[in-house]
Tab-separated table of C-alpha atoms and ligand atoms in Angstrom:
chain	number	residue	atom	x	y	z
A	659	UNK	CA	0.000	0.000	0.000
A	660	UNK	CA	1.437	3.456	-1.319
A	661	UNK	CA	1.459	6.320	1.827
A	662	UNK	CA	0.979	9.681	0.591
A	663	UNK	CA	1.920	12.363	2.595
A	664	UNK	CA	1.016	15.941	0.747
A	665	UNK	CA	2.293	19.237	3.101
A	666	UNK	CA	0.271	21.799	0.918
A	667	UNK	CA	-3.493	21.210	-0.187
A	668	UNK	CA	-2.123	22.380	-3.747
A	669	UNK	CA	-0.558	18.766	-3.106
A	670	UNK	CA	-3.008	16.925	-1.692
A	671	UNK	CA	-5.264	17.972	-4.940
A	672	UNK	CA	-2.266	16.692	-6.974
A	673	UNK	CA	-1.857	13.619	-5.194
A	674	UNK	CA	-5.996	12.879	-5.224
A	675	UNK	CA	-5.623	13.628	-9.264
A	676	UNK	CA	-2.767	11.410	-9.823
A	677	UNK	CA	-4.286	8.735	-7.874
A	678	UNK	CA	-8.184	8.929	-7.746
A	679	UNK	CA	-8.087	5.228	-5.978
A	680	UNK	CA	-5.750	7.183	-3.343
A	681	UNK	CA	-8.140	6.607	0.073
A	682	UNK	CA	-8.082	10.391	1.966
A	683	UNK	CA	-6.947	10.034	5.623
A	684	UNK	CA	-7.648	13.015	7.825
A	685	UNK	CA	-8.162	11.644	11.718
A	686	UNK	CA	-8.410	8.033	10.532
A	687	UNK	CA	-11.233	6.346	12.815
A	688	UNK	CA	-13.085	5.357	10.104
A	689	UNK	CA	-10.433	4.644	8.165
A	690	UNK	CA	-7.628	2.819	10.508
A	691	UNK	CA	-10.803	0.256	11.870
A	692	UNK	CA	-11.680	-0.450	8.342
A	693	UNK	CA	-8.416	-1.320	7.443
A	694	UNK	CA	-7.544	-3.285	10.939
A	695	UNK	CA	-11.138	-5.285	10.203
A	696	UNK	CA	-9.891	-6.262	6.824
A	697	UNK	CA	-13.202	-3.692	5.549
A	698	UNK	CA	-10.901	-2.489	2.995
A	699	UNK	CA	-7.441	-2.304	1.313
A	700	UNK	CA	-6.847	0.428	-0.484
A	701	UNK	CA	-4.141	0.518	-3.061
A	702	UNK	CA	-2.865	3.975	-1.508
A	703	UNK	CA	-3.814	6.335	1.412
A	704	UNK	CA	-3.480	9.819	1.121
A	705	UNK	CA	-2.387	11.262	4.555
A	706	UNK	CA	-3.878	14.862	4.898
A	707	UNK	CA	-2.648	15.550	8.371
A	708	UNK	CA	0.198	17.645	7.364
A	709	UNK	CA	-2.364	19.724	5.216
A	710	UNK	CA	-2.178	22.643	8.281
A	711	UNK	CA	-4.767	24.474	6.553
A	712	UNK	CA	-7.542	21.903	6.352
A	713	UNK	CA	-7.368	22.151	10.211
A	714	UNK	CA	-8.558	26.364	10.379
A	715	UNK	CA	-11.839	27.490	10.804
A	716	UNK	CA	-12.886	30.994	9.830
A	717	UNK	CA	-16.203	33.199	9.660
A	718	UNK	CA	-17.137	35.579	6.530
A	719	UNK	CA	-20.327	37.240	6.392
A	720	UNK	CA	-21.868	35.245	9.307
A	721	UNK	CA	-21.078	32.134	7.353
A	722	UNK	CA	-18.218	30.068	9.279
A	723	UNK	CA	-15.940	27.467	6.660
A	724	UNK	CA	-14.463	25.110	9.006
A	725	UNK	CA	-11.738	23.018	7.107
A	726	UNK	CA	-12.405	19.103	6.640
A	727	UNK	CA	-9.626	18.664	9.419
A	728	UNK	CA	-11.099	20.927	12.175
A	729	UNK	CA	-11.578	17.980	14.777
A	730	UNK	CA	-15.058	17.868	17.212
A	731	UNK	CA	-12.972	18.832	20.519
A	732	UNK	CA	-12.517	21.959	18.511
A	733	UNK	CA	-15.850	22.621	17.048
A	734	UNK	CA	-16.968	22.222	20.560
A	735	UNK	CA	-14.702	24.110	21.921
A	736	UNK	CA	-14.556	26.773	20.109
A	737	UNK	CA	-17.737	27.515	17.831
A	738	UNK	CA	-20.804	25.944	20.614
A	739	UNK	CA	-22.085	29.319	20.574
A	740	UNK	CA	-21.991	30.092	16.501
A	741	UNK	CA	-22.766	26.802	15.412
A	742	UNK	CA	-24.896	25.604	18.779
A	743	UNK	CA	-26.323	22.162	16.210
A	744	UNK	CA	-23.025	21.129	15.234
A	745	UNK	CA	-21.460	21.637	18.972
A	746	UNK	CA	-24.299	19.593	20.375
A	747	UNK	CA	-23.798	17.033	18.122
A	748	UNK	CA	-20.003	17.076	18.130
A	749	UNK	CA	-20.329	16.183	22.056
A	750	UNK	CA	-22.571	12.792	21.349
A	751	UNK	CA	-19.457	11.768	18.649
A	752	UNK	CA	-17.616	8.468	20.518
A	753	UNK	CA	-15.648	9.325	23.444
A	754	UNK	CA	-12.908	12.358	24.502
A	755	UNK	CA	-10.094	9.840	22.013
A	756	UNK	CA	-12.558	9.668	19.116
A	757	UNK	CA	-12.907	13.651	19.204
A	758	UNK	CA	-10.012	14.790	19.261
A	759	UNK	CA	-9.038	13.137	16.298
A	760	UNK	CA	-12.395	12.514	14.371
A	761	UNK	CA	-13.422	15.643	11.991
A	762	UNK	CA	-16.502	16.713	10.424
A	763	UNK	CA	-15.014	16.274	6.973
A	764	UNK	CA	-14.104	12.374	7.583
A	765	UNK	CA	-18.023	12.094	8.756
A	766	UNK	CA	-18.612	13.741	5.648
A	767	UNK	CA	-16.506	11.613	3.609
A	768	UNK	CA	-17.919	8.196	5.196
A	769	UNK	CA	-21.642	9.901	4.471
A	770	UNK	CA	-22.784	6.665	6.804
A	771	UNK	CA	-26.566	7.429	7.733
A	772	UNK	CA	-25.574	7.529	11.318
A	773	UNK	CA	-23.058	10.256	11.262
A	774	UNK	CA	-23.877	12.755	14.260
A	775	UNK	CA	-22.458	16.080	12.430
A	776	UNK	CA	-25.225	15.285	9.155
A	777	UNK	CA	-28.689	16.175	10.509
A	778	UNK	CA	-27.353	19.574	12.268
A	779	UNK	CA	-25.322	20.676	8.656
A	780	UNK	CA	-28.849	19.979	6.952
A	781	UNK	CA	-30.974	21.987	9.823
A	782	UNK	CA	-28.675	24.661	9.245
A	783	UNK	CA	-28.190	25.207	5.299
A	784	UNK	CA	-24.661	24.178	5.475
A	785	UNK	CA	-22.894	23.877	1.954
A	786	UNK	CA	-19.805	20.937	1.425
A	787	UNK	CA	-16.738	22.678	-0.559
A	788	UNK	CA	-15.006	20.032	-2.402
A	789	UNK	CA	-12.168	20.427	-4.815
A	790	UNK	CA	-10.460	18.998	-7.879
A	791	UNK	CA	-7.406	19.928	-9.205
A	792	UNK	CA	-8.801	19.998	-12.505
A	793	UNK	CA	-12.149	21.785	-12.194
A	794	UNK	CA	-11.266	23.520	-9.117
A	795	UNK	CA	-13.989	24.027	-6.511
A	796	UNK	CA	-17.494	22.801	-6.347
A	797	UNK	CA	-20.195	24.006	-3.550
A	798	UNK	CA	-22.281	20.817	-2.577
A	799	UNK	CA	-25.210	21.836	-0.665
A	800	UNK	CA	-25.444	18.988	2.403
A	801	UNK	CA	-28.724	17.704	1.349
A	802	UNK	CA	-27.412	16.973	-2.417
A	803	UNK	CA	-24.355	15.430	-1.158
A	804	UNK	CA	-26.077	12.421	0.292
A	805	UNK	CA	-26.480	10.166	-2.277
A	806	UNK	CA	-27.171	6.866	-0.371
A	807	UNK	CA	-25.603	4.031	2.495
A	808	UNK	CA	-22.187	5.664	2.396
A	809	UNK	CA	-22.245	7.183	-1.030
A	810	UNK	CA	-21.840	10.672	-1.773
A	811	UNK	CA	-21.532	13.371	-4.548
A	812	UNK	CA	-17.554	13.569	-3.888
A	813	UNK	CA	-15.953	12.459	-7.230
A	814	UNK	CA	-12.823	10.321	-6.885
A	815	UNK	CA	-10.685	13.098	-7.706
A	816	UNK	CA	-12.173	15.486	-5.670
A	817	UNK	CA	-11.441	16.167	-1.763
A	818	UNK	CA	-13.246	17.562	0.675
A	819	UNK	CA	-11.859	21.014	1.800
A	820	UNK	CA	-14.296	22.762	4.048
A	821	UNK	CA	-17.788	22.814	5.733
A	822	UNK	CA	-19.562	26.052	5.107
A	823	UNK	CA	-22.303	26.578	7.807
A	824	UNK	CA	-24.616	29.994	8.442
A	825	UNK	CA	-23.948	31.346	11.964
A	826	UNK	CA	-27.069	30.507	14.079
A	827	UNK	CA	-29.785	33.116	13.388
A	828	UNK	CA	-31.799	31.129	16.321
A	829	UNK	CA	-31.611	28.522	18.505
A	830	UNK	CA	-30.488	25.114	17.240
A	831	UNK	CA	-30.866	21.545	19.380
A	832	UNK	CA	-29.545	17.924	18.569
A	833	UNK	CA	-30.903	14.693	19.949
A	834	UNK	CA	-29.869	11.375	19.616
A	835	UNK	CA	-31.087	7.795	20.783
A	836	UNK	CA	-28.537	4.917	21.653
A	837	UNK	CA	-28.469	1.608	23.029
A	838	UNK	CA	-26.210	3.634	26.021
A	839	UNK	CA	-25.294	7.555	26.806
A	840	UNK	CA	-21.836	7.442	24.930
A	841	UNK	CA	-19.944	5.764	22.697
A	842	UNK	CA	-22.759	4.520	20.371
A	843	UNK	CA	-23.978	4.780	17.075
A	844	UNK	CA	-27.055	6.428	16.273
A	845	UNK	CA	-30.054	4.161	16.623
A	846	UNK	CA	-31.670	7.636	14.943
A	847	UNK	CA	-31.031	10.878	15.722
A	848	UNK	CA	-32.432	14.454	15.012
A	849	UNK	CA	-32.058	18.146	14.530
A	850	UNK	CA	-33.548	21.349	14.440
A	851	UNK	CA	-32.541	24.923	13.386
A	852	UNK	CA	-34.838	27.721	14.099
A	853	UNK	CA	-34.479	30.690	11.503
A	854	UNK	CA	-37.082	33.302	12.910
A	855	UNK	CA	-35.468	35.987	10.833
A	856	UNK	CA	-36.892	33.770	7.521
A	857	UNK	CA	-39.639	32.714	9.756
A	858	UNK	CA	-38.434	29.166	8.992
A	859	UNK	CA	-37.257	25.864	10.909
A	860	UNK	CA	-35.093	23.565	9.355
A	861	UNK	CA	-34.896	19.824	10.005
A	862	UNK	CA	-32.275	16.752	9.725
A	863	UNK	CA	-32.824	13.303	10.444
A	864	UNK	CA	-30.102	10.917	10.964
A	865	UNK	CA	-30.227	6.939	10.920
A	866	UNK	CA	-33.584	6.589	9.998
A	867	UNK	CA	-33.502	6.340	5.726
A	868	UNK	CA	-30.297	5.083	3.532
A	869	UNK	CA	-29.422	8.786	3.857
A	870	UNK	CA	-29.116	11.661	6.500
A	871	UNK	CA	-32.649	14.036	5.216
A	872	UNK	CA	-34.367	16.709	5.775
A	873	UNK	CA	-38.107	16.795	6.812
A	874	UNK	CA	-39.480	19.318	3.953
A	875	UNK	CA	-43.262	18.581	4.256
A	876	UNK	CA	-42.682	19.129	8.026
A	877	UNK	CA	-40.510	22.328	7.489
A	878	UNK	CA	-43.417	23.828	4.842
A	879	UNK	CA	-45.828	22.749	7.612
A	880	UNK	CA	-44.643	24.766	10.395
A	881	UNK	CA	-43.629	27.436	7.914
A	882	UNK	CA	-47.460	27.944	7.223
A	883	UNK	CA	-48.810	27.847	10.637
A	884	UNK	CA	-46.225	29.119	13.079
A	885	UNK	CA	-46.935	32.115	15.430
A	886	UNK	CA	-43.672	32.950	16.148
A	887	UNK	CA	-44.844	35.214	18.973
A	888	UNK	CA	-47.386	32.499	20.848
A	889	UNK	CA	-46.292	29.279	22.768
A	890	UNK	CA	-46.207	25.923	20.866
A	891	UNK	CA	-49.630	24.789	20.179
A	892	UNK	CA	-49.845	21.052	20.898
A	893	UNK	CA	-51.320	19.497	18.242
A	894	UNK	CA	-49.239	21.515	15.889
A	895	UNK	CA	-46.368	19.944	17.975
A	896	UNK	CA	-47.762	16.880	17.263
A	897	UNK	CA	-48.596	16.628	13.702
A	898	UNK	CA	-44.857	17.907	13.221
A	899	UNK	CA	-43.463	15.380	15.178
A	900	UNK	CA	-45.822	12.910	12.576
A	901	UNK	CA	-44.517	14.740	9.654
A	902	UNK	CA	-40.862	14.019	10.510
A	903	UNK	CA	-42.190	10.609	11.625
A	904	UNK	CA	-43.435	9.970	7.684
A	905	UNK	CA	-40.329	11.408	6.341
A	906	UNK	CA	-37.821	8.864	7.648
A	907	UNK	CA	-37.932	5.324	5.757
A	908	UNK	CA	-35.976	3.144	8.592
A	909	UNK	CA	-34.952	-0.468	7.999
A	910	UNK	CA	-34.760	-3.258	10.635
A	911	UNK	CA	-31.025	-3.720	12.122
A	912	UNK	CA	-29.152	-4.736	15.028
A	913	UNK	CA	-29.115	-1.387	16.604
A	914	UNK	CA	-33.659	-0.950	16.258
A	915	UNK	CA	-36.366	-1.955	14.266
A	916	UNK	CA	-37.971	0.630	11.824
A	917	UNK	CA	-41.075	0.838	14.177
A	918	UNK	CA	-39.007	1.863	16.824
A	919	UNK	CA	-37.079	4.428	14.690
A	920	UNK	CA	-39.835	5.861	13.005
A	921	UNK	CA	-41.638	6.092	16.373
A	922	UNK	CA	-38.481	7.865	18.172
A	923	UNK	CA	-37.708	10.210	15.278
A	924	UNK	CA	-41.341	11.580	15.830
A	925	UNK	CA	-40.228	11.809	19.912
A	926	UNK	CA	-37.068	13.650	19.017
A	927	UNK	CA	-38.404	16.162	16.860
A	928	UNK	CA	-41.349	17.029	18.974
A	929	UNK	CA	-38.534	17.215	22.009
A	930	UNK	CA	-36.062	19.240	20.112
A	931	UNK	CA	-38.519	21.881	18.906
A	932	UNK	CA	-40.033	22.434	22.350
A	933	UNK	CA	-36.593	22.769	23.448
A	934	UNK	CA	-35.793	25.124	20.478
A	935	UNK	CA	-38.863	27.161	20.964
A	936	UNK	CA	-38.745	27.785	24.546
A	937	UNK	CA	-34.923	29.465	24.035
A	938	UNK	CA	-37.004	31.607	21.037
A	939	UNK	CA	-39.702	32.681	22.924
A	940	UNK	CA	-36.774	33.323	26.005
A	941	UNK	CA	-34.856	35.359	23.803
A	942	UNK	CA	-37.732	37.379	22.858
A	943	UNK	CA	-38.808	38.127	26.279
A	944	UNK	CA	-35.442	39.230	27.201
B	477	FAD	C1	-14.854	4.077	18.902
B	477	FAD	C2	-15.515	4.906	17.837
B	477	FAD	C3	-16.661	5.631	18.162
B	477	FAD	C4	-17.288	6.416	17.185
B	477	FAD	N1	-18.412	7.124	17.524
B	477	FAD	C5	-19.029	7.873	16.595
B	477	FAD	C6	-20.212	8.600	16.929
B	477	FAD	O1	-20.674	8.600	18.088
B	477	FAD	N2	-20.797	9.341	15.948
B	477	FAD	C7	-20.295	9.396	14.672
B	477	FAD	O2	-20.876	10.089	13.820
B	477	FAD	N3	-19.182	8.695	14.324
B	477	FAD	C8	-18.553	7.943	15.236
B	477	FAD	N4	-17.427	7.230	14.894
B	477	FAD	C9	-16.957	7.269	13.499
B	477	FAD	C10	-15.877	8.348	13.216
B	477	FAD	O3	-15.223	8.750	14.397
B	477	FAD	C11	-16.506	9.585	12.555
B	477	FAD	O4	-17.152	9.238	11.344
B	477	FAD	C12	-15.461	10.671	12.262
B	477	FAD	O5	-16.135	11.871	11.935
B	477	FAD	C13	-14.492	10.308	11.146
B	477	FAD	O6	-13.570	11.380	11.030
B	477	FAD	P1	-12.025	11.088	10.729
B	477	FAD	O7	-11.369	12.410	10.569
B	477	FAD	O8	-11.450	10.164	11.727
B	477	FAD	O9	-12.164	10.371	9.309
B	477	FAD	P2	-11.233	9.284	8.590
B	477	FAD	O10	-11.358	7.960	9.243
B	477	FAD	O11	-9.875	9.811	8.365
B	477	FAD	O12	-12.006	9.262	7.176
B	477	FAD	C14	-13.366	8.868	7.098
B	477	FAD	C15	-13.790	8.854	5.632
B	477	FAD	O13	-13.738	10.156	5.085
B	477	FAD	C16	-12.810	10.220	4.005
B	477	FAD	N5	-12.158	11.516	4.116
B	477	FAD	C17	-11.526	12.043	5.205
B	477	FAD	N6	-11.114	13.294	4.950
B	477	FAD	C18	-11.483	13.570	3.674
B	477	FAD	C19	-11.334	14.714	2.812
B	477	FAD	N7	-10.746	15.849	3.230
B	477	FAD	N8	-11.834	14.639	1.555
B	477	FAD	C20	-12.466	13.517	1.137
B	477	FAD	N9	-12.647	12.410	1.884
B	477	FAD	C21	-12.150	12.443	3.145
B	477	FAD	C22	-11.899	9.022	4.194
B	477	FAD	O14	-11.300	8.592	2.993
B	477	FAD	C23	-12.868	8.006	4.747
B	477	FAD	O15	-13.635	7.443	3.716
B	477	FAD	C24	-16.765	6.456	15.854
B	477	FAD	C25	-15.596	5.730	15.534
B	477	FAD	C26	-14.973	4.974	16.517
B	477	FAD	C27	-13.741	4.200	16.161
């Protein structure tokens, strides 16, 4: 197995276009278990850890790019109160080891249904950058880049360079449901992104459909009938969580039936929104 080790991502793009079956490496816990379990065996890897830049995050116009490399520790630790969805969800992610090597970009780039950082980027708006050497840089947003059971838009000779995400206009809240409190994949999980400036509320479901997905007949439902000055009404409450419910097509596995996950996915939107709306309706008391 070749090792690539690029310093520049000028390099890395060269390396990726030279050798499209080249298998990116950024914190390598998907990777290094699917090559210890015999998963896979990749003619080359292509080491991006010396790619410095991959591992910045920076803010333009209220929208923050955080590089494929920027690990969870530091997306909690630094941007819980601009990106409150992804921070939330960054803390669920494996255990204190797993964070502080495992990025958003290598849960992009394994685009499992189950990945924790998916339903907060598609609650938010968030856009993948990806780049080629050859056709330079292409804006994915999240909800066209899943494409199915770990498949995504990424071409093999493109990378992954950066996360765009809008700056919370509102509050944001992640749940998740696992056979324990940590270290577990997603039986299903759930997100929601208030935009009261668009009068909107955006949705993700994770672990619940071949792909991570928004909610949109639940999103154009609550866009219709929500008084963003009055308390939750219930049954509105209730026919979102139902929406949401309907949106997710869940398979039977190890980790739930589809019962089960449909059923929860209802719970966890109806939980996250009450959550969500009593911060709104705190702020606008304030
Ligand atoms: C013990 C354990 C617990 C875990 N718990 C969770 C959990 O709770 N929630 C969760 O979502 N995940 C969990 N994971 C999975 C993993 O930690 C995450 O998916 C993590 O985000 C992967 O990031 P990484 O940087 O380590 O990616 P890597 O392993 O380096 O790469 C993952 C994939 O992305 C590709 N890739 C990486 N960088 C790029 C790039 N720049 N461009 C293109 N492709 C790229 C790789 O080729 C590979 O296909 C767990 C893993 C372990 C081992």
């Amino acid at each position: 197995m070749d090792f690539l080790r690029p310093t520049t991502w000028e390099e890395a793009l060269a390396a990726k276009a030279d050798r499209p079956d080249a298998l990116p490496l950024q914190g390598g816990t998907d990777v290094m278990v699917e090559i210890n379990f015999g998963v896979r065996r990749p003619p080359a890897l292509l080491d991006l850890t010396r790619v410095a830049e991959l591992r910045a995050w920076s803010v333009t116009g209220g929208v923050y790019r955080v590089g494929a490399g920027v690990p969870y520790a530091t997306v909690i630790e630094e941007l819980g109160g601009a990106l409150p969805g992804l921070a939330q969800a960054s803390r669920t992610v494996g255990s204190p080891q797993i964070r502080n090597r495992g990025t958003v970009g290598g849960n992009l780039g394994a685009a499992s249904p189950a990945g924790d950082s998916h339903p907060p980027l598609l609650a938010a708006g968030a856009v993948v950058e990806v780049e080629s050497r050859e056709r330079g840089v292409r804006l994915i947003p999240a909800e066209e880049f899943y494409l199915g059971v770990k498949r995504s838009a990424l071409l093999p000779d493109e990378l992954i360079r950066a996360v765009r995400v809008p700056g919370a206009a509102g509050p944001q809240y992640f749940s998740k449901v696992g056979t324990r409190n940590a270290m577990v994949i997603a039986v299903c999980s759930f997100a929601v992104a208030l935009h009261p400036r668009e009068g909107r509320v955006g949705t993700g479901i994770g672990s619940a459909a071949p792909t991570p997905l928004r909610a949109p007949e639940a999103e154009e439902f609550l866009r219709a009938e929500l008084d963003w000055a009055a308390p939750l009404d219930p049954a509105l409450l209730r026919r979102f969580g139902e929406l949401c419910a309907a949106a997710a097509t869940p398979i039977d596995d190890v980790r739930g039936t589809a019962a089960y996950r449909r059923h929860a996915v209802g719970v966890l939107a109806r939980r996250t929104l009450t959550w969500a709306w009593d911060d709104h309706l705190g702020r606008r008391a304030a």
